[in-house]
Coordinates of C-alpha atoms and ligand atoms in Angstrom, one line a residue:
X1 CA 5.5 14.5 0.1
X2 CA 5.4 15.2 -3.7
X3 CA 7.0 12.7 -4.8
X4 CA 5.7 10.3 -7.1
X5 CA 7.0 6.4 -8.3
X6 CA 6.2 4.8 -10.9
X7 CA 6.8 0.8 -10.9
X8 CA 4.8 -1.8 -13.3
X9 CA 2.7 -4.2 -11.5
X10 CA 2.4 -6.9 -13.6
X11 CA 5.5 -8.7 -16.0
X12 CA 6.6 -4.9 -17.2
X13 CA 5.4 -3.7 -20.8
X14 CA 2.5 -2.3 -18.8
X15 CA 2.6 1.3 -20.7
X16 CA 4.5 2.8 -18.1
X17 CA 6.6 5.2 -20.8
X18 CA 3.3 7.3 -21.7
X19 CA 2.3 7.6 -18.1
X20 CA 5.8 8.4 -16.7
X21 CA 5.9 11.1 -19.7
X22 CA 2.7 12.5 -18.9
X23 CA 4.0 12.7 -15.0
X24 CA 7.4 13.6 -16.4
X25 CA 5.9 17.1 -17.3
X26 CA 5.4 17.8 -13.9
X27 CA 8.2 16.7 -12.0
X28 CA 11.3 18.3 -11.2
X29 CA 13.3 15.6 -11.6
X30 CA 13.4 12.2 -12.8
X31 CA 15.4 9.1 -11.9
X32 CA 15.9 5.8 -12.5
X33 CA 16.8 3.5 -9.7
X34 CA 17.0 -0.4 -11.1
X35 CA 17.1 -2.2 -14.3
X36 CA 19.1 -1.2 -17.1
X37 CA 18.6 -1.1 -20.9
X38 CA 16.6 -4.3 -20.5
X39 CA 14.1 -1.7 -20.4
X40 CA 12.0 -0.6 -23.2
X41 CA 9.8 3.1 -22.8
X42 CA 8.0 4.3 -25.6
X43 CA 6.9 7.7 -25.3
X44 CA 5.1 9.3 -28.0
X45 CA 5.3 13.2 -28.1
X46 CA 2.9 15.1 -31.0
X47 CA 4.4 13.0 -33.8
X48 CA 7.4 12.1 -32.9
X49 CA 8.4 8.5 -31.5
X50 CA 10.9 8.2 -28.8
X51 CA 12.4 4.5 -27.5
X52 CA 14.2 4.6 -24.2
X53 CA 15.7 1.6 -22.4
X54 CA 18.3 3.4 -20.6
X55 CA 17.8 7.5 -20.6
X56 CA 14.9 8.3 -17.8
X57 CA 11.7 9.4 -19.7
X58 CA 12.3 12.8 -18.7
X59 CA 15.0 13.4 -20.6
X60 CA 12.5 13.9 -23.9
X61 CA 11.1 17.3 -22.3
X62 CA 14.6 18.4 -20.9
X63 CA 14.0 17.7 -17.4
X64 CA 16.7 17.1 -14.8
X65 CA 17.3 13.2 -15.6
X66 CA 19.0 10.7 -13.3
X67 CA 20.3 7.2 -13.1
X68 CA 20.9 5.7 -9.6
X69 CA 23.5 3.4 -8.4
X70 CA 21.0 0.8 -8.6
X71 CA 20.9 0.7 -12.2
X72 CA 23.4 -1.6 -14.1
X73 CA 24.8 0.9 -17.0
X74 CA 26.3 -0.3 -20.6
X75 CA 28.1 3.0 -21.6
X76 CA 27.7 1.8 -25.2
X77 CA 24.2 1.4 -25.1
X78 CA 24.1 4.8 -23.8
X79 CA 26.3 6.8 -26.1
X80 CA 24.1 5.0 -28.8
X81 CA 20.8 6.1 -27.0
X82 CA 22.4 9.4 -26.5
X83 CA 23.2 9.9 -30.0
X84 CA 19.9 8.1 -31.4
X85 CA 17.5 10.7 -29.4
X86 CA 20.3 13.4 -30.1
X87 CA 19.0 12.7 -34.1
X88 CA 15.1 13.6 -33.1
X89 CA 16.7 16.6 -31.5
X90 CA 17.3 15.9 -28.2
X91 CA 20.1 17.1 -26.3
X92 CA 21.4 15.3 -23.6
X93 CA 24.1 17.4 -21.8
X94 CA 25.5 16.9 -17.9
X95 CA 23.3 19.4 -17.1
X96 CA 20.3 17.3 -18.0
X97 CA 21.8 13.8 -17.1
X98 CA 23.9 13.2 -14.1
X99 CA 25.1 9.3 -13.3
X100 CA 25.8 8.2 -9.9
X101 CA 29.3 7.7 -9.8
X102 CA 28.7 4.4 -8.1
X103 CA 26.5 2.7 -11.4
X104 CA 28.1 -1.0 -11.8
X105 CA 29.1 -1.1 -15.9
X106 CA 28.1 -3.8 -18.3
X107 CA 31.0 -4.6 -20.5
X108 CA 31.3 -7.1 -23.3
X109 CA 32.1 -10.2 -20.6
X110 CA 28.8 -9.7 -19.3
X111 CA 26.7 -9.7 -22.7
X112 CA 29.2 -12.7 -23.6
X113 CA 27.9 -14.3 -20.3
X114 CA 24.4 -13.7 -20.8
X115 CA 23.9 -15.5 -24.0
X116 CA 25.9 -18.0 -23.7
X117 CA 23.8 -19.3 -20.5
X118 CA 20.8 -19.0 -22.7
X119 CA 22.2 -20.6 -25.8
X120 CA 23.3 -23.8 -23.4
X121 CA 19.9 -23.5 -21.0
X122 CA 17.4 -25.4 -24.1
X123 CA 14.3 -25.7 -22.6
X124 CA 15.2 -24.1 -19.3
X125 CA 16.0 -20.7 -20.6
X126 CA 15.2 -17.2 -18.7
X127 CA 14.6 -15.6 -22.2
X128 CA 16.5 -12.8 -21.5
X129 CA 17.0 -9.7 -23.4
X130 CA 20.9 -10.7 -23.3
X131 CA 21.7 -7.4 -23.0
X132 CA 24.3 -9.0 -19.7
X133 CA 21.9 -7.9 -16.6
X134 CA 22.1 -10.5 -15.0
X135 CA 26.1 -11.3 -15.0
X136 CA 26.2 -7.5 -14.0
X137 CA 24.5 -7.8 -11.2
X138 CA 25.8 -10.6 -9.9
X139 CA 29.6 -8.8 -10.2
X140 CA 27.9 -5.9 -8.4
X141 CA 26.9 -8.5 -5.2
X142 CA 30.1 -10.3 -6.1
X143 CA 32.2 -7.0 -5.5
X144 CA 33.9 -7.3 -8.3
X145 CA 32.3 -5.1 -10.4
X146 CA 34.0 -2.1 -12.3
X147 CA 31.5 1.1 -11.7
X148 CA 31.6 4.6 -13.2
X149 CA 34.0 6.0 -10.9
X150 CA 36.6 3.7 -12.3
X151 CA 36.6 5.2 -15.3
X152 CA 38.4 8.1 -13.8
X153 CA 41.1 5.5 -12.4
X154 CA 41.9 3.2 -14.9
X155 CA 46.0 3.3 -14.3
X156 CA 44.6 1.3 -11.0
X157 CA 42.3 -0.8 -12.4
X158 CA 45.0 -4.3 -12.7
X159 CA 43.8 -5.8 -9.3
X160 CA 40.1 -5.3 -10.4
X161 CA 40.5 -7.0 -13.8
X162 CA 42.7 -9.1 -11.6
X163 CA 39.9 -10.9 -9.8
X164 CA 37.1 -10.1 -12.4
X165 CA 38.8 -11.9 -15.3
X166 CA 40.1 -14.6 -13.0
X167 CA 36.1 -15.2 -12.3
X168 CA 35.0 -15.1 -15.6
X169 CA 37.7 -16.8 -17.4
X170 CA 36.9 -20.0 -15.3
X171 CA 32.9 -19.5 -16.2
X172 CA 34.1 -18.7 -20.0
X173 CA 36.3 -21.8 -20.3
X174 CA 33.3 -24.5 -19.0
X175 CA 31.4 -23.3 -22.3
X176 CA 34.9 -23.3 -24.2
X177 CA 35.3 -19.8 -24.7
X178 CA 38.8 -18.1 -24.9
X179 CA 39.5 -16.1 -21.7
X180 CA 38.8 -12.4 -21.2
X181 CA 40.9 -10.4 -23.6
X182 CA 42.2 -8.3 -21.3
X183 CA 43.7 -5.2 -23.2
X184 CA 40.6 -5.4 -25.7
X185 CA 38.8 -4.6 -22.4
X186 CA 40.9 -1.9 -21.0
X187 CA 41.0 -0.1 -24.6
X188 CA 37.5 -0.1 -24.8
X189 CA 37.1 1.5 -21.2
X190 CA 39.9 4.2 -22.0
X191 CA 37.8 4.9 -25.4
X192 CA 34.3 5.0 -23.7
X193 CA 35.4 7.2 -20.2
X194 CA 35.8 10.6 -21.8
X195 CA 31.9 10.3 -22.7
X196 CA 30.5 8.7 -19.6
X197 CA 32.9 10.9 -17.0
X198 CA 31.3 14.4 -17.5
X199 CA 27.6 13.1 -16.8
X200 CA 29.3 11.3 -13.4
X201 CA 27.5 13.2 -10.2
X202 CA 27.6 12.1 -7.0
X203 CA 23.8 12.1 -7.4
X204 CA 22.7 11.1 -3.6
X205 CA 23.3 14.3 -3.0
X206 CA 21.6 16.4 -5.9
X207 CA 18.4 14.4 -4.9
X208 CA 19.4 15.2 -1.0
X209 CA 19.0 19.0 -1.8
X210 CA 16.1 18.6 -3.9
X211 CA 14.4 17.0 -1.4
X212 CA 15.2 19.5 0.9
X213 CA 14.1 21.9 -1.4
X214 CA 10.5 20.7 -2.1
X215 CA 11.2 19.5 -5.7
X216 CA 9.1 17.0 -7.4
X217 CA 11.1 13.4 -7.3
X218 CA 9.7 11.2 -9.8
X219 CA 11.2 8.1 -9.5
X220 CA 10.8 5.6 -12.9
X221 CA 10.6 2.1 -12.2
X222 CA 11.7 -0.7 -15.1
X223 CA 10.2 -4.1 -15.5
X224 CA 7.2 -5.4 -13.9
X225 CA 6.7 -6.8 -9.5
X226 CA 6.3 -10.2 -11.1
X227 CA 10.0 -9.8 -12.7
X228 CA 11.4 -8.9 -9.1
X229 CA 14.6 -11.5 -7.9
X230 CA 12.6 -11.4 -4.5
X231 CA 9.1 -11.2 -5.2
X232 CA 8.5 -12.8 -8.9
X233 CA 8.2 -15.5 -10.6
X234 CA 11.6 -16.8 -9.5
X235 CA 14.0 -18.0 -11.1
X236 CA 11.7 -16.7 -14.4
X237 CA 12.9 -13.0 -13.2
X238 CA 15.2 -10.1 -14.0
X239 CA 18.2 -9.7 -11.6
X240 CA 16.9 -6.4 -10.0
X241 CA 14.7 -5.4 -7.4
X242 CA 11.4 -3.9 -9.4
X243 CA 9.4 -3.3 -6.3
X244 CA 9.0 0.2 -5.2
X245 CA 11.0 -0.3 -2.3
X246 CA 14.1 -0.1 -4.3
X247 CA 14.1 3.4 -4.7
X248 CA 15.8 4.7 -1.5
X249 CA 18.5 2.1 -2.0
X250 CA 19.2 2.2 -5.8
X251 CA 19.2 6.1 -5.6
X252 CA 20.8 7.1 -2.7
X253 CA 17.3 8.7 -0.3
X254 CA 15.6 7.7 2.5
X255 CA 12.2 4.7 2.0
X256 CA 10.4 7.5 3.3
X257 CA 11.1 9.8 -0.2
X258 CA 9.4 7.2 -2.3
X259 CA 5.7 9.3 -2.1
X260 CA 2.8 7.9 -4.0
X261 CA 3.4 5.0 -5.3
X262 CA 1.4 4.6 -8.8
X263 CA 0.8 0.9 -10.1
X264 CA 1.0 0.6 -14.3
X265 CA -1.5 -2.4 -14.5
X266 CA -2.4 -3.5 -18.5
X267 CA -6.1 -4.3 -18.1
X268 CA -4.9 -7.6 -19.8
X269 CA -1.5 -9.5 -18.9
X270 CA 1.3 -9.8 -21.6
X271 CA 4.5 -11.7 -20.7
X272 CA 7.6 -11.7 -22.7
X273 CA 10.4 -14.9 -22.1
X274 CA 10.1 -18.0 -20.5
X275 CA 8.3 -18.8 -17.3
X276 CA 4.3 -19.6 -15.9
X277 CA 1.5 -17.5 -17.0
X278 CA -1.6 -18.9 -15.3
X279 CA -4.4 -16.8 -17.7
X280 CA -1.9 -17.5 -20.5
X281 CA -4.1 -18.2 -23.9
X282 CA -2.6 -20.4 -27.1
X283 CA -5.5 -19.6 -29.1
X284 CA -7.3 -17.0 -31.3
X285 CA -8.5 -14.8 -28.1
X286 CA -4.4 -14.4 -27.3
X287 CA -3.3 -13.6 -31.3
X288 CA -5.9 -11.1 -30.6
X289 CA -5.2 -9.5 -27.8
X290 CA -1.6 -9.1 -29.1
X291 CA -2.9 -8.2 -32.1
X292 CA -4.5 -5.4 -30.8
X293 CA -2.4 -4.5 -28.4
X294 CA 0.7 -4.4 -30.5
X295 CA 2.4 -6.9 -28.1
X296 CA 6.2 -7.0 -29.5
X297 CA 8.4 -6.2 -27.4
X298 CA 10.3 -2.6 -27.3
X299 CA 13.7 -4.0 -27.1
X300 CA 14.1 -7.3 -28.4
X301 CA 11.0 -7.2 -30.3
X302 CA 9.9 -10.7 -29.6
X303 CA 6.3 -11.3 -29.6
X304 CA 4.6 -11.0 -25.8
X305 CA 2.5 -13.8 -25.1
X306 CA -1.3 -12.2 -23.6
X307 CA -3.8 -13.4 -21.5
X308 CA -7.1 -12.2 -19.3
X309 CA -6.3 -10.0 -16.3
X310 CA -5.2 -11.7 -13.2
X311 CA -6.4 -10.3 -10.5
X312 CA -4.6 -12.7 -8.1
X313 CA -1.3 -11.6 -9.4
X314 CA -2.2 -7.8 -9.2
X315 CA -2.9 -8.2 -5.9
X316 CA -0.1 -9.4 -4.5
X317 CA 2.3 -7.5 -6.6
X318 CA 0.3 -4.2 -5.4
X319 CA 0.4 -5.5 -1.7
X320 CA 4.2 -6.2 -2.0
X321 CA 5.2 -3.0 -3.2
X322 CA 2.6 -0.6 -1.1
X323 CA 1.0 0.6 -4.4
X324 CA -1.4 4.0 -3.5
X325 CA -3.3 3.9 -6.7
X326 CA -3.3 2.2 -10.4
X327 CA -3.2 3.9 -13.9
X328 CA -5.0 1.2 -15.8
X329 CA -3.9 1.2 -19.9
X330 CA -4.7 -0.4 -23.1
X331 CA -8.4 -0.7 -21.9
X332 CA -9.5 0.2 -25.6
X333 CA -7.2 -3.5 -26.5
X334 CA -10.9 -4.9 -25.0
X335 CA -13.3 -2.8 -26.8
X336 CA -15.4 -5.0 -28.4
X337 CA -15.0 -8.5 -26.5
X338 CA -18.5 -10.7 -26.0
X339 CA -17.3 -11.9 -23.2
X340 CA -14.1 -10.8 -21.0
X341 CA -12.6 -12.8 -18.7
X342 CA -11.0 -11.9 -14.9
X343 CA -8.8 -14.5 -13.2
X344 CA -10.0 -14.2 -9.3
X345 CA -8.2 -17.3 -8.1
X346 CA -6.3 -20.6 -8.6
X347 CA -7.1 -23.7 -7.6
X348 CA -4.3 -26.6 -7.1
X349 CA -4.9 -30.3 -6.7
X350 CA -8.4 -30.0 -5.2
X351 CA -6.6 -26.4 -3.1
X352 CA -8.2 -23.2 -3.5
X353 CA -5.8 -20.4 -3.3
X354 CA -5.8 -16.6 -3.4
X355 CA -2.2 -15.9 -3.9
X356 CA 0.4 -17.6 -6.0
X357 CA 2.1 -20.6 -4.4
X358 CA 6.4 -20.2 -4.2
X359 CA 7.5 -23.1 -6.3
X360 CA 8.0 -23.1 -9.9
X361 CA 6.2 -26.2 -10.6
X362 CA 3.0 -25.1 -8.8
X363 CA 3.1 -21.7 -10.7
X364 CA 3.0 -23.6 -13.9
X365 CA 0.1 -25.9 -12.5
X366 CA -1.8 -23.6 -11.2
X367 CA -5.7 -23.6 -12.7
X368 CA -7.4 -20.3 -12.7
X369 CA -10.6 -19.1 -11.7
X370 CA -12.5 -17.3 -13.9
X371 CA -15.1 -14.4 -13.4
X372 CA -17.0 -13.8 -16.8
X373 CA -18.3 -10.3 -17.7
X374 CA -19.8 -9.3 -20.7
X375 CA -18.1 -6.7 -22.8
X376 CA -19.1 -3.6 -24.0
X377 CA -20.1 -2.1 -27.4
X378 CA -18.7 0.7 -28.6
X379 CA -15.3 1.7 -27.8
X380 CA -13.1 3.5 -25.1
X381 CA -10.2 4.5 -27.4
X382 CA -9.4 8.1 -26.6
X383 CA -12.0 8.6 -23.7
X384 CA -10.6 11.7 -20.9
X385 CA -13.7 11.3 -19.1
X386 CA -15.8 9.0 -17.6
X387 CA -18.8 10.1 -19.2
X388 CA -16.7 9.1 -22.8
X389 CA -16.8 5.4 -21.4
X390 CA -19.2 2.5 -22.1
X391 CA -21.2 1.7 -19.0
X392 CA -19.9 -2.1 -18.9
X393 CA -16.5 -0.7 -19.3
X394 CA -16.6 1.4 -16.2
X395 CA -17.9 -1.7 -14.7
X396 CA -15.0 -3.7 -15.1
X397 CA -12.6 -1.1 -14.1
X398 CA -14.4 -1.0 -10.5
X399 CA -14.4 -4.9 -10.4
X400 CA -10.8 -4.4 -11.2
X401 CA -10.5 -2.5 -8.5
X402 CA -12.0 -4.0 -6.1
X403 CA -10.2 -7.5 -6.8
X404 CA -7.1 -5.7 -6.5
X405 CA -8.1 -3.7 -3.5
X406 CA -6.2 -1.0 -4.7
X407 CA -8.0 2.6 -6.2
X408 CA -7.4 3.5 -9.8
X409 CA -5.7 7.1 -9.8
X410 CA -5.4 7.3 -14.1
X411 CA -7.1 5.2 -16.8
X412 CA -5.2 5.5 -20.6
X413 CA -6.8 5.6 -23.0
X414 CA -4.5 5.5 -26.3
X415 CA -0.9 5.9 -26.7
X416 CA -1.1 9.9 -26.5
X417 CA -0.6 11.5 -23.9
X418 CA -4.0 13.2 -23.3
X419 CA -5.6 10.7 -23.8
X420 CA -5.9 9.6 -20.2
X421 CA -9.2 9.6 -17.5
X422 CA -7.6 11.5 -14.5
X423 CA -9.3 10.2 -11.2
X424 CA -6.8 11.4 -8.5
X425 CA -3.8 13.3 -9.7
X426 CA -0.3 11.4 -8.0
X427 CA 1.6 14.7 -7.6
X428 CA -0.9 16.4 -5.4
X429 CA -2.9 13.6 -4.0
Ligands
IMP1 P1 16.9 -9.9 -18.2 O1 16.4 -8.7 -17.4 O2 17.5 -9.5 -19.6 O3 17.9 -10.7 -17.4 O4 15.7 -10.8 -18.5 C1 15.1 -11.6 -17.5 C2 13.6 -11.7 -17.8 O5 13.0 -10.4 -17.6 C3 13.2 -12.1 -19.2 O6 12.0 -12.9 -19.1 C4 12.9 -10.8 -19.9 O7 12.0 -11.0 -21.0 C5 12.3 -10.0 -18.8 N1 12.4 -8.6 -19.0 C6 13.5 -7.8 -18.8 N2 13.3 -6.5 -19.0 C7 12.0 -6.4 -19.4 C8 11.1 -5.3 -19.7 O8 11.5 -4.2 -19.7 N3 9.8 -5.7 -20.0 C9 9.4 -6.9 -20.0 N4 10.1 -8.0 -19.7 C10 11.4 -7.7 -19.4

């Protein structure tokens, strides 16, 4: 099977754009499966900059580009993606991008939704990207969401709107909002279909015949394990399914299609919104690291809060999702540490423990375990071999390795994309 996927293993903002763009290059096709334009992928390409949240990362180089059903789609977001990327001279036609016909839409309600639950939540907040996700999703489970193939029905769209606004006028009036306007909505749909009908595929089958063909899948996870609604740090999550099982089900293919499955681990741990962070650090070590690491996020551009690697967390996120092999990135973000720390368990009221406990309010408590290893001088920034890195450095990445009983497959080594230590090529491994 030549199929790669691509998932982050930690809370997302791992690196996975230059990765997925270096793998990108290779494959025949590339989809997106889960998440929406909560995502942020930066890709850089010679000199130019690209930001995706939405558009797969292949969609830069011209390869065949898809988004599953599993993704929630704002068709606003993506005309303005579309035309952004359109300005760097990128073309995206329906012969690039095809959208399964069966996408749930975000509309206005949802973003409505989204931050007005935040703005009432105070100290409880999700820190969400309010971007609606999670009201999306929950119409999609609700079955009463309004999905791509709609669009081309919209003279029989009165019983949906029917029983979505009846839902969300009741949620809209306990924060005193005025109800749905209706024909606001329904104008805004007519508007919007012309541009998000000709890119609509039923996409299960494209991917069917390329499979059948032999074609390259590569398959571009969003977010992080830690951010999945099953697996994560509930109810701190997104409302998807990050793992890499979700590929078969948010694309349309069998669990059997999903091939190797690479990890994006940060050799540090960044977290953007609200929720626990064992190797979280408040001090001058942190403002470093995000320093450094240029730790603002891609789409909201809130400041990521950074800690030492957690190896307990990588661990289970790897075990969960059947990684094959990591790409470690933003080793260089370490170059020149004394002393660099590796979380290798928690203890909990006297308790040792080698995975993360279930509840909340042990996450929070949690005390980690440190291993202490002594940096390395000079520095790994643009190294494509092993022989360009510092012994110590190689060092940690096998402890790394080890702790997370999982091989590394790619190390990255700066944002450019050939600047990476190839170990075991995904593709043809
Ligand atoms: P939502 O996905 O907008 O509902 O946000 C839920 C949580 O997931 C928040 O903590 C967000 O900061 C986080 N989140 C969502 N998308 C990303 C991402 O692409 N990278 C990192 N964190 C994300």
């Amino acid at each position: 099977m030549a199929n790669v996927t691509v998932i982050g293993v930690q809370w997302g903002d791992e690196g996975k754009g230059k990765i997925v763009d270096w793998l990108a290059s290779r494959a025949d096709i590339v989809v997106r499966f889960q998440g929406g334009h909560n995502a942020g992928h930066t890709l850089v390409v010679g000199d130019q900059v690209y930001k995706l949240s939405l558009l797969p990362s292949g969609i830069v180089r011209g390869t065949p580009s898809v988004i599953g059903n599993g993704v929630v789609l704002d068709p606003w977001a993506l005309k303005a993606e579309v035309e952004k990327i359109a300005g760097q001279g990128v073309a995206v036609t329906p012969d690039v991008l095809r959208i399964a016909e069966t996408c749930p839409l975000i509309l206005s309600l949802h973003r409505d939704l989204d931050g007005l639950r935040e703005d009432a939540s105070g100290a409880g907040k999700i820190g969400t990207t309010r971007r609606g996700i999670g009201p999306a999703y929950e119409d999609k489970v609700g079955r009463r969401a309004i999905r791509v193939c709609d669009l081309a029905h919209l003279n029989q769209l009165e019983p949906q709107l029917d029983r979505l606004c009846a839902h969300h006028d009741a949620l809209r009036a306990g924060f005193s909002e005025q109800p749905v306007d209706r024909e606001a909505l329904l104008a805004e749909l007519r508007e919007i279909a012309p541009f998000v009908l000709p890119y609509a595929k039923p996409v299960w089958r494209d991917l069917d015949v390329a499979l059948r063909a032999g074609k390259k899948i590569l398959f571009e996870g969003a977010q992080g394990v830690l951010l999945d609604v099953d697996h994560g740090t509930y109810p701190f999550v997104t409302s998807s399914n990050t793992v890499a099982g979700t590929t078969g089900s948010g694309s349309g293919i069998g669990p059997n299609a999903a091939g190797f499955v690479l990890g994006i681990v940060k050799a540090y741990t960044t977290r953007v919104g609200s929720g626990p962070f064992p190797t979280e650090l408040d001090d001058a070590t942190g403002q470093q690291l995000g320093e450094r690491g240029h730790e603002f996020g891609t789409v909201t551009g809130r400041k990521r809060r950074c800690g030492w690697f957690d190896a307990v967390l990588v661990r289970q996120a790897a075990a969960i999702s059947g990684v094959t092999g990591i790409a470690l990135t933003k080793l260089d973000v370490l170059d020149g540490f004394d002393t660099i720390r590796i979380c290798t368990g928690y203890t909990l009221d006297g308790k040792d423990y080698d995975y993360l406990p279930p509840h909340p309010a042990d996450q929070a408590r949690v005390e980690p375990v440190y291993e202490d290893f002594k940096g390395w001088s000079g520095t790994t920034a643009g190294a494509r071999s092993w022989a360009d890195l510092p012994a110590r450095a190689i060092k940690y990445v096998r402890r790394i390795e080890e702790l997370i009983r999982c091989p590394v497959a790619l190390v990255s080594t700066s944002p450019q994309r050939d600047d990476t230590i190839l170990v075991r090529d995904p593709f043809s491994a």
